[in-house]
Amino acid sequence: MKKDDAKRLLPFILSLLIIVLDQVTKTWIVKNIPEGSVGYSFLNDFLWIVHVRNTAVAFSMGDGLPLAVKYIFFIGLPLALMVLLTWGVYSHKFDKEISTFQRWCLAGILGGGMGNLIDRIFRNLRVVDWISVNFYGFLGFERFPTWNVGDGCVVVSVILLLITLIIDDVKNKKKTEA
């Protein structure tokens, strides 16, 4: 294996670690906390460790969709996106457009997305969510929608990716103005 190919495979270690951590925590939750209940409460009810199942996507969007549509949009489309992300992380095609750090961000998105996709495939379209944070009425939420390790990794990776894209855009604008 060439040194460049090995370097391109490194971000997939992050993806794999996220998938493993996501699935291990979900398995622990399923085995130790009854579905629909709060297992543990910390910091004066700020943080709850719960066991809930999301049969839709973020914020339960699409919960009432027909089953066939859910299979297309909650399994088929994300699976295609995971293939594209894998290609984007490994491919030479984007060498001038994305940095090594951005590849790691894409790998973080891939790992989190795969963790939830595994649930959708092997847990009958029911993603295990287990982290509930008190939102104190902010934005109309008493508690923020429950999430999991995969969700958190996707969000953090997207934010980091967007920050790098904004910084790159600002740098490019300064170069063209100079």
One Martini backbone bead per residue (centre of mass of N, CA, C, O) as a GRO file, in nm:
protein
  178
    1MET     BB    1   0.097   0.036   0.022
    2LYS     BB    2   0.070   0.350  -0.005
    3LYS     BB    3   0.120   0.628   0.175
    4ASP     BB    4  -0.127   0.787   0.066
    5ASP     BB    5  -0.338   0.566   0.118
    6ALA     BB    6  -0.296   0.545   0.422
    7LYS     BB    7  -0.369   0.843   0.480
    8ARG     BB    8  -0.667   0.811   0.368
    9LEU     BB    9  -0.752   0.589   0.591
   10LEU     BB   10  -0.733   0.722   0.875
   11PRO     BB   11  -1.023   0.857   0.910
   12PHE     BB   12  -1.165   0.571   0.946
   13ILE     BB   13  -1.097   0.541   1.242
   14LEU     BB   14  -1.300   0.744   1.342
   15SER     BB   15  -1.548   0.609   1.231
   16LEU     BB   16  -1.513   0.342   1.387
   17LEU     BB   17  -1.512   0.460   1.675
   18ILE     BB   18  -1.795   0.581   1.660
   19ILE     BB   19  -1.951   0.326   1.599
   20VAL     BB   20  -1.866   0.170   1.850
   21LEU     BB   21  -1.956   0.373   2.067
   22ASP     BB   22  -2.248   0.392   1.978
   23GLN     BB   23  -2.321   0.082   2.003
   24VAL     BB   24  -2.234   0.034   2.294
   25THR     BB   25  -2.420   0.242   2.429
   26LYS     BB   26  -2.687   0.131   2.315
   27THR     BB   27  -2.664  -0.152   2.432
   28TRP     BB   28  -2.658  -0.067   2.725
   29ILE     BB   29  -2.928   0.075   2.731
   30VAL     BB   30  -3.109  -0.164   2.641
   31LYS     BB   31  -3.013  -0.355   2.888
   32ASN     BB   32  -3.059  -0.119   3.146
   33ILE     BB   33  -3.305   0.049   3.010
   34PRO     BB   34  -3.614   0.109   2.988
   35GLU     BB   35  -3.827   0.190   2.772
   36GLY     BB   36  -3.928   0.521   2.846
   37SER     BB   37  -3.690   0.585   3.053
   38VAL     BB   38  -3.519   0.693   3.340
   39GLY     BB   39  -3.208   0.600   3.468
   40TYR     BB   40  -3.060   0.890   3.495
   41SER     BB   41  -2.961   1.171   3.710
   42PHE     BB   42  -2.805   1.497   3.662
   43LEU     BB   43  -2.766   1.803   3.775
   44ASN     BB   44  -3.061   1.865   3.851
   45ASP     BB   45  -3.186   1.748   3.567
   46PHE     BB   46  -3.003   1.822   3.322
   47LEU     BB   47  -2.916   1.510   3.303
   48TRP     BB   48  -3.024   1.235   3.105
   49ILE     BB   49  -3.057   0.881   3.111
   50VAL     BB   50  -3.213   0.720   2.844
   51HIS     BB   51  -3.491   0.533   2.668
   52VAL     BB   52  -3.529   0.591   2.327
   53ARG     BB   53  -3.721   0.599   2.016
   54ASN     BB   54  -3.651   0.677   1.675
   55THR     BB   55  -3.870   0.678   1.375
   56ALA     BB   56  -3.688   0.903   1.256
   57VAL     BB   57  -3.553   1.203   1.250
   58ALA     BB   58  -3.479   1.484   1.334
   59PHE     BB   59  -3.713   1.572   1.560
   60SER     BB   60  -3.918   1.353   1.432
   61MET     BB   61  -3.903   1.368   1.133
   62GLY     BB   62  -4.132   1.152   0.966
   63ASP     BB   63  -4.308   0.963   1.150
   64GLY     BB   64  -4.584   0.951   0.948
   65LEU     BB   65  -4.467   0.790   0.738
   66PRO     BB   66  -4.454   0.563   0.524
   67LEU     BB   67  -4.267   0.282   0.518
   68ALA     BB   68  -4.150   0.304   0.229
   69VAL     BB   69  -4.045   0.594   0.266
   70LYS     BB   70  -3.857   0.533   0.502
   71TYR     BB   71  -3.669   0.340   0.350
   72ILE     BB   72  -3.573   0.550   0.149
   73PHE     BB   73  -3.502   0.805   0.355
   74PHE     BB   74  -3.362   0.622   0.610
   75ILE     BB   75  -3.175   0.424   0.415
   76GLY     BB   76  -3.113   0.474   0.115
   77LEU     BB   77  -3.007   0.766   0.124
   78PRO     BB   78  -2.793   0.735   0.350
   79LEU     BB   79  -2.633   0.515   0.206
   80ALA     BB   80  -2.550   0.691  -0.033
   81LEU     BB   81  -2.410   0.906   0.141
   82MET     BB   82  -2.195   0.715   0.264
   83VAL     BB   83  -2.061   0.650  -0.003
   84LEU     BB   84  -1.985   0.941  -0.076
   85LEU     BB   85  -1.815   0.998   0.176
   86THR     BB   86  -1.609   0.778   0.132
   87TRP     BB   87  -1.512   0.885  -0.138
   88GLY     BB   88  -1.434   1.174  -0.036
   89VAL     BB   89  -1.214   1.082   0.164
   90TYR     BB   90  -1.039   0.899  -0.049
   91SER     BB   91  -1.025   1.074  -0.283
   92HIS     BB   92  -0.841   1.263  -0.533
   93LYS     BB   93  -1.049   1.470  -0.657
   94PHE     BB   94  -1.034   1.676  -0.376
   95ASP     BB   95  -0.744   1.785  -0.305
   96LYS     BB   96  -0.799   2.105  -0.367
   97GLU     BB   97  -1.073   2.141  -0.184
   98ILE     BB   98  -0.968   1.953   0.059
   99SER     BB   99  -0.865   1.891   0.364
  100THR     BB  100  -0.760   1.690   0.604
  101PHE     BB  101  -0.957   1.793   0.819
  102GLN     BB  102  -1.211   1.765   0.640
  103ARG     BB  103  -1.189   1.460   0.617
  104TRP     BB  104  -1.233   1.412   0.920
  105CYS     BB  105  -1.513   1.536   0.928
  106LEU     BB  106  -1.639   1.336   0.729
  107ALA     BB  107  -1.574   1.088   0.908
  108GLY     BB  108  -1.759   1.180   1.142
  109ILE     BB  109  -2.019   1.173   0.981
  110LEU     BB  110  -2.000   0.881   0.895
  111GLY     BB  111  -2.000   0.748   1.176
  112GLY     BB  112  -2.270   0.866   1.279
  113GLY     BB  113  -2.446   0.773   1.043
  114MET     BB  114  -2.386   0.467   1.072
  115GLY     BB  115  -2.494   0.427   1.355
  116ASN     BB  116  -2.792   0.495   1.271
  117LEU     BB  117  -2.819   0.299   1.033
  118ILE     BB  118  -2.791   0.043   1.193
  119ASP     BB  119  -3.050   0.084   1.349
  120ARG     BB  120  -3.247   0.096   1.110
  121ILE     BB  121  -3.178  -0.192   1.011
  122PHE     BB  122  -3.162  -0.364   1.312
  123ARG     BB  123  -3.420  -0.175   1.461
  124ASN     BB  124  -3.672  -0.103   1.292
  125LEU     BB  125  -3.630   0.218   1.253
  126ARG     BB  126  -3.494   0.237   1.562
  127VAL     BB  127  -3.340   0.480   1.727
  128VAL     BB  128  -3.115   0.511   1.981
  129ASP     BB  129  -3.181   0.726   2.250
  130TRP     BB  130  -3.004   0.886   2.565
  131ILE     BB  131  -2.973   1.207   2.559
  132SER     BB  132  -3.087   1.446   2.809
  133VAL     BB  133  -3.144   1.802   2.801
  134ASN     BB  134  -3.190   2.082   2.963
  135PHE     BB  135  -3.353   2.395   2.824
  136TYR     BB  136  -3.541   2.593   2.988
  137GLY     BB  137  -3.735   2.689   2.729
  138PHE     BB  138  -3.559   2.709   2.499
  139LEU     BB  139  -3.717   2.733   2.202
  140GLY     BB  140  -3.960   2.561   2.352
  141PHE     BB  141  -3.772   2.374   2.528
  142GLU     BB  142  -3.739   2.185   2.800
  143ARG     BB  143  -3.614   1.961   2.622
  144PHE     BB  144  -3.395   1.836   2.436
  145PRO     BB  145  -3.365   1.636   2.202
  146THR     BB  146  -3.285   1.327   2.190
  147TRP     BB  147  -2.961   1.163   2.189
  148ASN     BB  148  -2.642   1.054   2.049
  149VAL     BB  149  -2.330   0.992   1.953
  150GLY     BB  150  -2.378   1.015   1.649
  151ASP     BB  151  -2.517   1.288   1.654
  152GLY     BB  152  -2.288   1.448   1.789
  153CYS     BB  153  -2.074   1.392   1.567
  154VAL     BB  154  -2.220   1.522   1.336
  155VAL     BB  155  -2.248   1.806   1.450
  156VAL     BB  156  -1.950   1.867   1.509
  157SER     BB  157  -1.845   1.808   1.220
  158VAL     BB  158  -2.015   2.020   1.072
  159ILE     BB  159  -1.918   2.267   1.223
  160LEU     BB  160  -1.616   2.235   1.155
  161LEU     BB  161  -1.654   2.237   0.850
  162LEU     BB  162  -1.787   2.517   0.827
  163ILE     BB  163  -1.558   2.678   0.949
  164THR     BB  164  -1.346   2.601   0.734
  165LEU     BB  165  -1.506   2.711   0.491
  166ILE     BB  166  -1.519   3.004   0.587
  167ILE     BB  167  -1.218   3.052   0.615
  168ASP     BB  168  -1.148   2.986   0.320
  169ASP     BB  169  -1.327   3.206   0.195
  170VAL     BB  170  -1.187   3.448   0.326
  171LYS     BB  171  -0.905   3.392   0.213
  172ASN     BB  172  -0.987   3.403  -0.091
  173LYS     BB  173  -1.092   3.695  -0.088
  174LYS     BB  174  -0.822   3.826  -0.002
  175LYS     BB  175  -0.659   3.727  -0.249
  176THR     BB  176  -0.840   3.870  -0.472
  177GLU     BB  177  -0.804   4.165  -0.348
  178ALA     BB  178  -0.471   4.174  -0.365
   0.00000   0.00000   0.00000
